[in-house]
Coordinates of C-alpha atoms in Angstrom, one line a residue:
C1 CA 40.8 8.1 -26.0
G2 CA 37.4 9.6 -25.5
W3 CA 35.7 12.7 -26.8
V4 CA 34.5 15.1 -24.0
Q5 CA 32.2 18.0 -24.6
S6 CA 33.2 21.3 -23.0
R7 CA 30.7 22.9 -20.6
E8 CA 31.6 26.4 -21.7
G9 CA 30.8 26.0 -25.4
P10 CA 29.6 23.5 -28.1
S11 CA 33.2 22.7 -29.3
L12 CA 34.6 19.2 -28.7
Q13 CA 38.1 18.7 -27.3
K14 CA 40.1 15.4 -27.6
T15 CA 41.8 14.9 -24.3
R16 CA 43.6 11.8 -22.9
E17 CA 43.8 13.2 -19.4
V18 CA 40.1 13.0 -18.7
E19 CA 40.0 9.3 -19.7
I20 CA 43.0 8.6 -17.5
I21 CA 41.3 10.4 -14.6
R22 CA 38.1 8.4 -15.2
Q23 CA 40.1 5.1 -15.1
E24 CA 42.3 6.0 -12.0
T25 CA 39.8 7.7 -9.8
S26 CA 37.5 5.4 -7.9
F27 CA 34.1 6.2 -6.4
P28 CA 34.3 8.1 -3.1
T29 CA 34.1 6.0 0.0
L30 CA 30.9 5.9 2.1
R31 CA 30.9 8.2 5.1
P32 CA 28.7 8.0 8.2
R33 CA 25.4 9.8 8.2
P34 CA 26.0 13.4 9.2
S35 CA 24.1 15.1 12.0
K36 CA 22.1 18.4 11.8
E37 CA 25.0 20.3 13.5
D38 CA 27.5 19.1 10.9
F39 CA 25.2 20.2 8.1
A40 CA 24.7 23.6 9.7
K41 CA 28.5 24.1 9.6
R42 CA 28.9 23.2 6.0
T43 CA 28.7 25.9 3.3
M44 CA 28.9 26.3 -0.5
S45 CA 32.3 24.6 -0.5
D46 CA 30.6 21.2 -0.3
A47 CA 29.0 21.7 -3.7
P48 CA 31.1 20.3 -6.6
G49 CA 32.8 23.0 -8.8
T50 CA 32.4 23.4 -12.5
N51 CA 35.6 21.3 -13.1
S52 CA 34.8 18.6 -10.6
D53 CA 34.7 14.9 -11.6
A54 CA 30.9 14.8 -10.8
Y55 CA 30.2 16.6 -14.1
F56 CA 32.0 14.0 -16.2
V57 CA 29.6 11.1 -15.2
G58 CA 27.8 9.8 -18.3
K59 CA 24.1 9.5 -19.0
R60 CA 24.1 5.8 -19.0
Q61 CA 25.9 5.5 -15.7
L62 CA 23.4 8.0 -14.2
L63 CA 20.4 6.1 -15.5
E64 CA 21.8 2.7 -14.3
W65 CA 22.4 4.2 -10.8
V66 CA 18.8 5.6 -10.5
N67 CA 17.1 2.5 -11.8
S68 CA 19.2 0.2 -9.6
F69 CA 18.8 2.2 -6.3
L70 CA 15.1 3.1 -6.7
E71 CA 14.1 -0.2 -8.6
L72 CA 12.8 1.7 -11.6
D73 CA 12.9 1.5 -15.4
V74 CA 13.6 5.1 -16.4
K75 CA 14.9 5.4 -20.0
R76 CA 15.2 9.2 -20.4
I77 CA 16.8 11.8 -18.1
E78 CA 14.1 14.3 -19.0
D79 CA 11.6 12.1 -17.1
L80 CA 13.3 13.0 -13.9
G81 CA 12.1 16.6 -14.2
T82 CA 8.9 15.6 -12.5
G83 CA 10.8 15.6 -9.1
W84 CA 9.4 12.5 -7.4
A85 CA 12.6 10.4 -8.0
H86 CA 14.8 13.1 -6.5
C87 CA 12.4 13.2 -3.5
Q88 CA 13.1 9.5 -3.0
I89 CA 16.9 10.0 -3.2
I90 CA 16.6 12.8 -0.5
D91 CA 14.4 10.5 1.6
A92 CA 17.2 7.9 1.5
L93 CA 19.8 10.5 2.7
F94 CA 17.5 12.2 5.3
P95 CA 14.9 9.6 6.4
G96 CA 11.6 11.0 7.7
E97 CA 12.2 14.6 6.4
I98 CA 10.0 14.2 3.4
K99 CA 6.5 12.9 3.9
M100 CA 6.2 10.4 1.1
A101 CA 2.3 10.4 1.3
R102 CA 2.5 14.0 0.0
V103 CA 4.8 13.3 -2.9
L104 CA 3.0 13.1 -6.3
F105 CA 4.2 9.9 -8.0
N106 CA 1.9 10.3 -11.0
P107 CA 2.2 14.0 -12.0
K108 CA 0.9 15.3 -15.3
H109 CA 1.1 19.1 -15.0
D110 CA 3.9 21.6 -14.3
Y111 CA 2.4 22.7 -11.0
E112 CA 2.5 19.1 -9.8
Y113 CA 6.3 18.9 -10.7
V114 CA 6.8 22.2 -8.7
A115 CA 5.0 20.8 -5.7
N116 CA 7.5 17.8 -5.7
F117 CA 10.5 20.2 -5.9
K118 CA 9.1 22.2 -3.0
H119 CA 9.7 19.2 -0.7
I120 CA 13.3 19.0 -1.7
Q121 CA 13.8 22.8 -1.3
K122 CA 12.5 22.6 2.3
V123 CA 15.2 19.9 3.2
F124 CA 17.9 22.1 1.5
T125 CA 16.9 25.1 3.6
K126 CA 16.6 23.1 6.8
Y127 CA 20.1 21.5 6.5
K128 CA 21.6 24.7 4.8
I129 CA 22.6 23.0 1.6
M130 CA 23.6 25.8 -0.6
K131 CA 22.5 24.3 -3.9
P132 CA 20.2 26.7 -6.0
L133 CA 17.2 24.8 -7.5
N134 CA 16.2 26.3 -10.9
V135 CA 12.8 24.8 -10.7
D136 CA 11.4 26.8 -13.7
R137 CA 13.9 25.2 -16.0
L138 CA 13.8 21.7 -14.5
V139 CA 10.0 21.3 -14.9
K140 CA 10.2 22.0 -18.6
L141 CA 11.6 18.5 -19.0
K142 CA 14.7 19.6 -21.0
Y143 CA 17.7 17.3 -21.2
Q144 CA 20.7 19.6 -20.3
D145 CA 19.2 21.1 -17.1
N146 CA 18.0 17.8 -15.7
F147 CA 21.3 16.1 -16.7
E148 CA 23.4 18.6 -14.8
F149 CA 21.1 18.4 -11.7
L150 CA 21.3 14.6 -11.7
Q151 CA 25.1 14.8 -11.9
W152 CA 25.2 17.0 -8.8
M153 CA 22.7 14.7 -7.0
K154 CA 24.9 11.7 -7.8
S155 CA 28.0 13.3 -6.3
F156 CA 26.0 14.6 -3.3
F157 CA 24.6 11.0 -2.7
D158 CA 28.0 9.4 -3.0
N159 CA 29.5 11.8 -0.4
R160 CA 26.5 11.6 2.1
Y161 CA 24.9 8.1 1.9
D162 CA 25.9 5.7 4.7
G163 CA 24.9 2.5 2.9
A164 CA 21.8 1.8 5.0
L165 CA 19.2 -0.5 3.5
Y166 CA 16.5 1.6 1.7
D167 CA 13.2 0.0 0.6
A168 CA 12.3 2.2 -2.4
V169 CA 9.2 0.2 -3.5
G170 CA 7.9 0.1 0.1
R171 CA 8.4 3.9 0.5
R172 CA 6.3 4.4 -2.7
K173 CA 3.6 2.2 -1.1
G174 CA 2.9 0.3 -4.3
K175 CA 2.2 3.4 -6.3
L176 CA 3.4 2.8 -9.9
R177 CA 5.0 5.6 -11.8
A178 CA 2.8 6.7 -14.8
P179 CA 4.6 7.8 -18.0
T180 CA 5.3 11.6 -18.3
P181 CA 3.1 13.4 -20.8
S182 CA 4.6 14.6 -24.0
K183 CA 4.5 18.3 -25.1
K184 CA 1.8 17.6 -27.7
K185 CA -0.4 16.2 -25.0
Q186 CA 0.2 19.2 -22.8
K187 CA -0.7 21.6 -25.6
S188 CA -3.9 19.7 -26.3
E189 CA -4.8 19.7 -22.6
G190 CA -4.1 23.5 -22.5
K191 CA -6.4 24.1 -25.5
S192 CA -9.3 22.0 -24.3
S193 CA -9.5 23.1 -20.7
I194 CA -13.3 22.5 -20.6
P195 CA -14.1 18.9 -19.8
R196 CA -15.9 17.0 -22.6
H197 CA -18.6 15.6 -20.3
V198 CA -20.0 19.1 -19.6
V199 CA -23.0 19.8 -21.8
K200 CA -24.8 23.1 -21.9
T201 CA -28.6 22.7 -21.4
G202 CA -31.4 25.1 -21.9
S203 CA -33.2 27.1 -19.2
S204 CA -35.1 25.0 -16.7
S205 CA -37.2 27.7 -15.3
N206 CA -40.5 26.0 -16.3
L207 CA -39.6 22.7 -14.5
P208 CA -40.8 22.2 -10.9
S209 CA -38.1 23.5 -8.5
V210 CA -36.2 20.9 -6.4
K211 CA -34.0 22.0 -3.6
K212 CA -30.3 21.1 -4.0
P213 CA -28.0 20.4 -1.1
S214 CA -25.9 23.4 0.0
T215 CA -22.7 21.4 0.0
P216 CA -22.1 18.5 -2.5
V217 CA -21.4 15.2 -0.9
K218 CA -18.1 13.7 -2.2
I219 CA -18.2 10.0 -2.7
K220 CA -15.0 8.1 -3.2
R221 CA -15.6 5.5 -5.8
N222 CA -12.4 3.5 -5.6
V223 CA -12.2 3.0 -1.9
A224 CA -13.6 -0.5 -1.9
P225 CA -11.1 -2.0 -4.4
R226 CA -8.3 -0.4 -2.5
I227 CA -9.6 -2.0 0.7
R228 CA -9.8 -5.3 -1.1
T229 CA -6.3 -5.1 -2.4
S230 CA -4.9 -3.9 1.0
V231 CA -6.8 -6.8 2.7
V232 CA -5.3 -9.3 0.2
Q233 CA -1.8 -7.8 0.8
T234 CA -2.2 -8.0 4.5
R235 CA -3.3 -11.7 4.2
T236 CA -0.4 -12.6 2.0
T237 CA 2.0 -10.7 4.3
Y238 CA 0.5 -12.4 7.4
G239 CA 0.8 -15.8 5.6
K240 CA 4.5 -15.1 4.8
T241 CA 5.2 -14.0 8.4
K242 CA 3.5 -17.1 9.7
E243 CA 5.6 -19.3 7.5
M244 CA 8.8 -17.5 8.5
E245 CA 7.9 -17.9 12.2
D246 CA 7.4 -21.6 11.6
E247 CA 10.7 -21.9 9.9
I248 CA 12.4 -20.0 12.7
E249 CA 10.8 -22.3 15.3
T250 CA 12.0 -25.4 13.4
L251 CA 15.5 -23.9 13.2
K252 CA 15.5 -23.2 17.0
K253 CA 14.5 -26.8 17.7
E254 CA 17.3 -28.1 15.3
K255 CA 19.7 -25.8 17.1
Q256 CA 18.7 -27.1 20.6
E257 CA 19.0 -30.8 19.3
L258 CA 22.6 -30.0 17.9
E259 CA 23.6 -28.4 21.2
E260 CA 22.3 -31.4 23.2
K261 CA 24.3 -33.7 20.8
L262 CA 27.4 -31.6 21.3
E263 CA 27.0 -31.8 25.1
D264 CA 26.7 -35.5 25.0
V265 CA 29.8 -35.9 22.8
T266 CA 31.9 -33.6 25.1
K267 CA 30.7 -35.6 28.1
E268 CA 31.7 -38.9 26.4
K269 CA 35.1 -37.5 25.5
L270 CA 35.7 -36.4 29.1
T271 CA 34.8 -39.8 30.4
T272 CA 37.0 -41.8 28.0
T273 CA 40.0 -39.5 28.6
Q274 CA 39.6 -40.0 32.4
E275 CA 39.4 -43.8 32.1
L276 CA 42.5 -43.9 29.9
E277 CA 44.4 -41.7 32.3
Q278 CA 43.3 -43.9 35.2
K279 CA 44.5 -47.1 33.3
L280 CA 47.8 -45.5 32.4
T281 CA 48.5 -44.4 36.0
E282 CA 47.7 -47.9 37.4
E283 CA 49.9 -49.6 34.8
T284 CA 52.8 -47.2 35.5
K285 CA 52.4 -47.9 39.3
S286 CA 52.5 -51.6 38.7
K287 CA 55.5 -51.3 36.4
T288 CA 57.5 -49.2 39.0
A289 CA 56.6 -51.7 41.7
L290 CA 57.9 -54.7 39.6
E291 CA 61.1 -52.8 38.7
K292 CA 61.7 -52.2 42.5
E293 CA 61.2 -55.8 43.3
V294 CA 63.6 -56.9 40.5
E295 CA 66.2 -54.4 41.8
E296 CA 65.9 -55.8 45.4
L297 CA 66.2 -59.3 44.2
T298 CA 69.2 -58.6 42.1
K299 CA 70.9 -56.9 45.1
K300 CA 70.3 -60.0 47.4
I301 CA 71.5 -62.4 44.8
E302 CA 74.7 -60.3 44.2
S303 CA 75.4 -60.4 47.8
M304 CA 74.9 -64.2 48.0
V305 CA 76.1 -65.4 44.6
P306 CA 79.0 -64.4 42.4
R307 CA 78.4 -62.1 39.4
E308 CA 79.0 -64.5 36.6
N309 CA 76.4 -67.1 37.5
L310 CA 74.0 -64.5 38.9
E311 CA 72.0 -63.8 35.7
K312 CA 71.6 -67.5 34.9
E313 CA 70.4 -68.4 38.4
V314 CA 68.1 -65.4 38.7
S315 CA 66.5 -66.0 35.3
E316 CA 66.1 -69.7 36.2
K317 CA 64.6 -69.1 39.6
L318 CA 62.5 -66.0 39.1
G319 CA 61.7 -66.1 35.4
I320 CA 62.8 -62.6 34.6
A321 CA 62.7 -63.2 30.9
E322 CA 59.1 -64.1 31.1
V323 CA 58.4 -61.0 33.0
K324 CA 60.1 -58.9 30.4
D325 CA 58.2 -60.6 27.6
A326 CA 54.9 -59.9 29.5
M327 CA 55.9 -56.3 30.1
E328 CA 56.7 -55.8 26.4
K329 CA 53.3 -57.4 25.4
K330 CA 51.5 -55.2 27.8
S331 CA 53.3 -52.1 26.5
A332 CA 52.4 -53.0 22.9
E333 CA 48.8 -53.6 23.9
L334 CA 48.7 -50.2 25.7
E335 CA 50.2 -48.5 22.6
Q336 CA 47.5 -50.1 20.4
E337 CA 44.8 -48.9 22.7
K338 CA 46.4 -45.5 22.8
V339 CA 46.2 -45.4 19.0
K340 CA 42.6 -46.5 19.0
L341 CA 41.6 -43.9 21.5
S342 CA 43.4 -41.2 19.7
E343 CA 41.6 -42.2 16.5
A344 CA 38.3 -42.2 18.3
L345 CA 39.1 -38.8 19.8
Q346 CA 39.9 -37.5 16.3
E347 CA 36.7 -38.7 14.9
R348 CA 34.8 -37.1 17.8
E349 CA 36.6 -33.8 17.3
N350 CA 35.7 -33.9 13.5
S351 CA 32.0 -34.6 14.3
I352 CA 32.1 -31.7 16.9
E353 CA 33.6 -29.4 14.2
K354 CA 30.9 -30.5 11.7
I355 CA 28.2 -29.8 14.3
T356 CA 29.6 -26.4 15.1
N357 CA 29.7 -25.5 11.5
E358 CA 26.1 -26.6 11.1
L359 CA 25.3 -24.4 14.2
E360 CA 27.0 -21.4 12.7
E361 CA 25.1 -21.9 9.4
S362 CA 21.8 -22.3 11.3
K363 CA 22.5 -19.1 13.2
K364 CA 23.2 -17.2 9.9
L365 CA 19.9 -18.5 8.5
A366 CA 18.2 -17.5 11.7
T367 CA 19.6 -13.9 11.5
K368 CA 18.6 -13.8 7.8
H369 CA 15.0 -15.0 8.7
D370 CA 14.9 -12.5 11.6
V371 CA 15.7 -9.6 9.1
D372 CA 13.1 -10.9 6.6
L373 CA 10.6 -11.2 9.5
K374 CA 11.2 -7.6 10.6
L375 CA 10.7 -6.4 7.0
L376 CA 7.5 -8.4 6.7
R377 CA 6.3 -7.1 10.1
K378 CA 7.0 -3.5 8.9
Q379 CA 5.0 -4.1 5.7
F380 CA 2.2 -5.7 7.6
D381 CA 2.1 -2.7 10.0
E382 CA 2.0 -0.2 7.1
A383 CA -0.8 -2.1 5.4
K384 CA -2.6 -2.2 8.7
I385 CA -2.3 1.6 9.1
S386 CA -3.5 2.3 5.5
N387 CA -6.5 -0.1 6.0
A388 CA -7.4 1.7 9.2
K389 CA -7.2 5.1 7.5
A390 CA -9.4 3.9 4.6
I391 CA -12.0 2.4 7.1
E392 CA -12.0 5.7 9.1
E393 CA -12.7 7.6 5.9
L394 CA -15.5 5.3 5.0
E395 CA -17.0 5.5 8.5
G396 CA -16.8 9.4 8.4
L397 CA -18.5 9.4 5.0
L398 CA -21.2 7.1 6.3
E399 CA -21.8 9.2 9.4
G400 CA -22.0 12.3 7.3
K401 CA -24.6 10.6 4.9
S402 CA -26.7 9.2 7.9
S403 CA -26.7 12.7 9.5
A404 CA -27.8 14.3 6.3
L405 CA -30.6 11.7 5.8
T406 CA -31.8 12.3 9.4
D407 CA -31.9 16.0 8.9
A408 CA -33.9 15.6 5.7
Q409 CA -36.3 13.3 7.5
N410 CA -36.7 15.7 10.4
K411 CA -37.3 18.6 7.9
A412 CA -40.0 16.5 6.1
S413 CA -41.7 15.5 9.3
D414 CA -41.7 19.2 10.5
L415 CA -43.1 20.3 7.1
S416 CA -45.8 17.6 7.3
V417 CA -46.7 18.6 10.8
N418 CA -46.9 22.3 9.8
L419 CA -49.1 21.3 6.8
E420 CA -51.4 19.2 9.0
G421 CA -51.9 21.8 11.7
T422 CA -51.9 25.2 10.0
L423 CA -52.8 24.6 6.3
P424 CA -55.5 27.1 5.2
L425 CA -58.3 26.4 2.8
A426 CA -56.8 28.4 0.0
C427 CA -53.5 26.4 0.0
W428 CA -52.5 23.9 -2.7
G429 CA -49.9 21.2 -2.3
V430 CA -48.9 17.5 -2.1
T431 CA -47.8 15.6 1.0
A432 CA -46.7 12.1 1.8
V433 CA -48.5 12.1 5.2
Q434 CA -52.3 12.2 5.4
P435 CA -53.4 15.7 6.7
T436 CA -55.5 15.6 9.9
A437 CA -56.6 19.3 9.8
K438 CA -60.3 20.0 9.4
N439 CA -62.0 21.8 6.5
L440 CA -59.5 20.4 4.0
K441 CA -60.3 18.9 0.6
V442 CA -57.9 16.0 0.1
L443 CA -57.5 13.7 -2.8
K444 CA -55.6 10.4 -2.2
I445 CA -53.4 9.1 -5.1
A446 CA -51.8 5.6 -5.3
V447 CA -50.2 3.7 -8.2
H448 CA -52.2 0.7 -9.0
T449 CA -50.4 -0.9 -12.0
I450 CA -47.2 -0.1 -13.9
D451 CA -45.1 -1.8 -16.4
S452 CA -42.4 -4.0 -14.9
K453 CA -39.8 -2.4 -17.2
F454 CA -40.0 0.9 -15.2
A455 CA -40.4 -0.7 -11.7
T456 CA -37.7 -3.5 -11.6
N457 CA -35.0 -2.5 -14.1
N458 CA -34.2 0.8 -12.5
E459 CA -32.8 1.9 -9.1
D460 CA -35.0 3.9 -6.7
T461 CA -37.9 4.3 -9.0
H462 CA -40.3 6.8 -7.6
L463 CA -43.3 9.1 -8.5
L464 CA -43.0 12.9 -8.1
V465 CA -46.4 14.5 -7.8
S466 CA -47.2 18.3 -8.0
V467 CA -50.2 20.6 -8.7
V468 CA -49.6 23.0 -11.6
D469 CA -51.7 25.7 -13.2
D470 CA -52.3 26.2 -17.0
N471 CA -48.9 27.9 -17.3
G472 CA -47.0 25.0 -15.6
I473 CA -46.3 27.0 -12.3
V474 CA -46.1 24.7 -9.3
L475 CA -48.8 25.4 -6.6
G476 CA -47.6 24.7 -3.1
Q477 CA -45.0 21.9 -2.3
C478 CA -44.3 18.6 -4.2
A479 CA -44.0 15.1 -2.8
R480 CA -42.5 11.9 -3.9
T481 CA -43.1 8.2 -3.0
P482 CA -40.6 6.7 -0.6
A483 CA -37.6 4.5 -1.7
N484 CA -38.5 1.0 -2.8
A485 CA -42.2 1.9 -2.2
L486 CA -43.6 3.0 -5.6
R487 CA -47.2 2.1 -4.6
A488 CA -47.2 4.2 -1.4
P489 CA -50.1 6.7 -1.3
L490 CA -49.7 10.5 -1.7
Y491 CA -52.2 13.2 -0.7
V492 CA -53.2 16.2 -2.8
V493 CA -54.6 19.2 -0.8
I494 CA -57.1 21.0 -3.0
G495 CA -57.3 24.8 -2.2
E496 CA -59.9 27.3 -3.2
K497 CA -60.1 28.5 -6.9
D498 CA -62.1 31.3 -8.7
E499 CA -64.5 30.1 -11.3
K500 CA -62.8 32.4 -13.9
A501 CA -59.3 31.1 -13.1
P502 CA -57.7 28.7 -15.6
P503 CA -57.8 25.0 -14.9
H504 CA -55.4 23.2 -12.6
Y505 CA -53.6 19.9 -13.3
I506 CA -52.1 17.0 -11.3
F507 CA -48.6 16.6 -12.8
L508 CA -47.0 13.1 -12.3
Q509 CA -43.3 12.5 -13.1
L510 CA -41.7 9.1 -13.1
K511 CA -37.9 9.2 -12.0
H512 CA -35.1 6.9 -11.0
A513 CA -31.6 7.2 -9.6
K514 CA -28.6 7.1 -11.9
H515 CA -24.9 6.8 -11.0
K516 CA -22.4 9.3 -12.6
K517 CA -18.7 9.2 -12.4
K518 CA -17.9 12.7 -11.4
V519 CA -21.3 13.9 -10.1
G520 CA -22.3 10.8 -8.1
I521 CA -26.0 9.8 -7.8
K522 CA -28.3 11.8 -10.0
M523 CA -32.1 11.7 -10.5
S524 CA -33.1 11.0 -14.1
E525 CA -36.5 11.1 -15.7
L526 CA -38.2 8.1 -17.3
G527 CA -41.6 9.8 -18.4
F528 CA -44.5 11.9 -17.2
T529 CA -48.3 12.1 -17.4
F530 CA -51.0 14.6 -16.2
T531 CA -54.7 15.0 -15.7
E532 CA -57.1 18.0 -15.2
L533 CA -58.7 18.2 -11.8
D534 CA -62.2 19.2 -13.0
H535 CA -62.2 16.4 -15.6
L536 CA -61.0 14.0 -12.8
Y537 CA -63.8 15.0 -10.4
N538 CA -66.4 14.6 -13.2
W539 CA -65.0 11.1 -14.0
M540 CA -65.0 10.1 -10.3
S541 CA -68.7 11.2 -9.9
K542 CA -69.9 9.4 -13.0
S543 CA -67.8 6.2 -13.5
T544 CA -67.5 3.3 -11.2
E545 CA -64.2 2.2 -12.6
N546 CA -61.2 2.9 -10.4
P547 CA -58.2 3.1 -11.0
K548 CA -58.0 5.6 -13.9
T549 CA -55.8 4.8 -16.9
L550 CA -53.3 7.5 -17.9
Q551 CA -51.0 7.5 -21.0
L552 CA -47.2 7.8 -20.2
Y553 CA -45.3 10.3 -22.3
K554 CA -41.5 10.4 -23.0
K555 CA -39.1 12.8 -21.4
P556 CA -38.2 15.7 -21.1
C557 CA -40.8 16.2 -18.4
D558 CA -42.1 19.7 -19.3
F559 CA -45.7 20.6 -18.8
T560 CA -45.7 23.6 -21.2
R561 CA -44.6 21.5 -24.2
D562 CA -46.6 21.5 -27.4
P563 CA -49.0 18.5 -27.3
A564 CA -48.2 17.9 -31.0
N565 CA -44.5 17.3 -30.2
I566 CA -45.0 15.1 -27.2
K567 CA -44.2 11.4 -27.9
N568 CA -45.9 8.6 -25.9
F569 CA -44.6 5.1 -25.0
G570 CA -47.3 3.4 -27.1
S571 CA -48.7 0.6 -25.0
Q572 CA -47.0 1.8 -21.8
I573 CA -49.7 3.1 -19.4
L574 CA -50.0 4.1 -15.8
K575 CA -53.1 3.1 -13.7
I576 CA -53.6 5.3 -10.7
A577 CA -56.3 4.9 -8.0
F578 CA -58.0 8.2 -6.9
E579 CA -60.0 8.5 -3.6
N580 CA -61.8 11.6 -2.4
L581 CA -61.2 12.2 1.4
E582 CA -63.4 15.2 2.2

């Protein structure tokens, strides 16, 4: 006798009838898959009522059903409130109606659970399944709501599923289900909505302006390992398919050999039976001829000799007793040969039966291998499609990057051409291309020596050069050395300046590329140095030593900082060669 909780209230009722009904009632038989027209005709009467047997299925039975059918390890009914397991059950009942690529198998928030239940609602409305989905209560991951909905889903599945093979793991495409977040974690996520890696920085108005791209370039970081895993999976599936094909070929060869053996046995059986029949017919003919001769002789003797002495005289003259003995011997020999032939035929029939049984087993194995081969080919095709998609995405990303790079190069070349042709005397700036315009005062800058710590240990180490006034305001445009060419020359265009104006400086910043997880590639500062133009020209006119030695200072690279607070790198220096190109 079992205790059953009433659905109308919390009281418990002890009933024997429910236990008897559970024992006597069996699971509903599987029906063929219904068509769209059949579903359109069905109404609310298909849904189980409040007193239906579907609502007496226990928690353990439901979890065992879900785990066995979908190949999972779900331990709580509340975890099914995320919706993706119900999406797979509906996918088994209505194949192709839910696009499994859009199902979120690792949801963490309520809106992701709601997105999964939207796929189920679309199928319900399409096939006119009158089951209301209370999504607001299901996504709260409470036991009672998800328990009742799973009971309804179990009865709906038993009435609709046609028993077709469903590859749950293959439909998930190898995506593992992450554990559902607890309520404490959700609250902590709600409180700290700002990510931890975001850090507020001060105003950067005094730094030299660098143009940012209008649209950020998204770089997928985990595409390469996915491609590697998918390639490994395709290789393994291809190896398995090749092994299965080899096994099928060997089975086909064995089948052909067995069929040839069976044909040879049947031919031998036919020939032996024909020979025996010929021998029997010949012996029966000879026996009948002898009997006729004996009858004729007996008639002649009876007509010539009296009946009493007939047998003695005939036996003496003709040797009938000897003939009878010979006939008996021959009949015994024929019976022995008959027995031998029947035994040989029985042995042949047994061998034929054995060969036919082996053929049937080989056919069964061949059909099984054909099914496995089809599954493997399907998996191989899916892996091939996923690899092709990943490769297309990578190619598109590379094309976008190459187009952006060509656009930047074209802009730089246009700027350099404009600077070369139309740069007035009063213009200041730095360019990577030597200006060819006349009446320009140009100063060539090139890195002579730098510490290997900065040059080799960092990626894309470059020098950004700009001309600034006493307040740190950048005059004209800036320029940087090309990638992997730190010692490439840069050209500073010196414009006109009033004698009362404050001094101008050449501001040199040492930078390198840095990889960030969410931002991508970011330019980071290593250090900076500067020199006054008037002081530089005096030094060039007096000293014969070139390059000039400059002290490197630690970041942040801000020209307006207090010299007392600037820290240097100690022995780390930067030697730069200066050349006047007037």
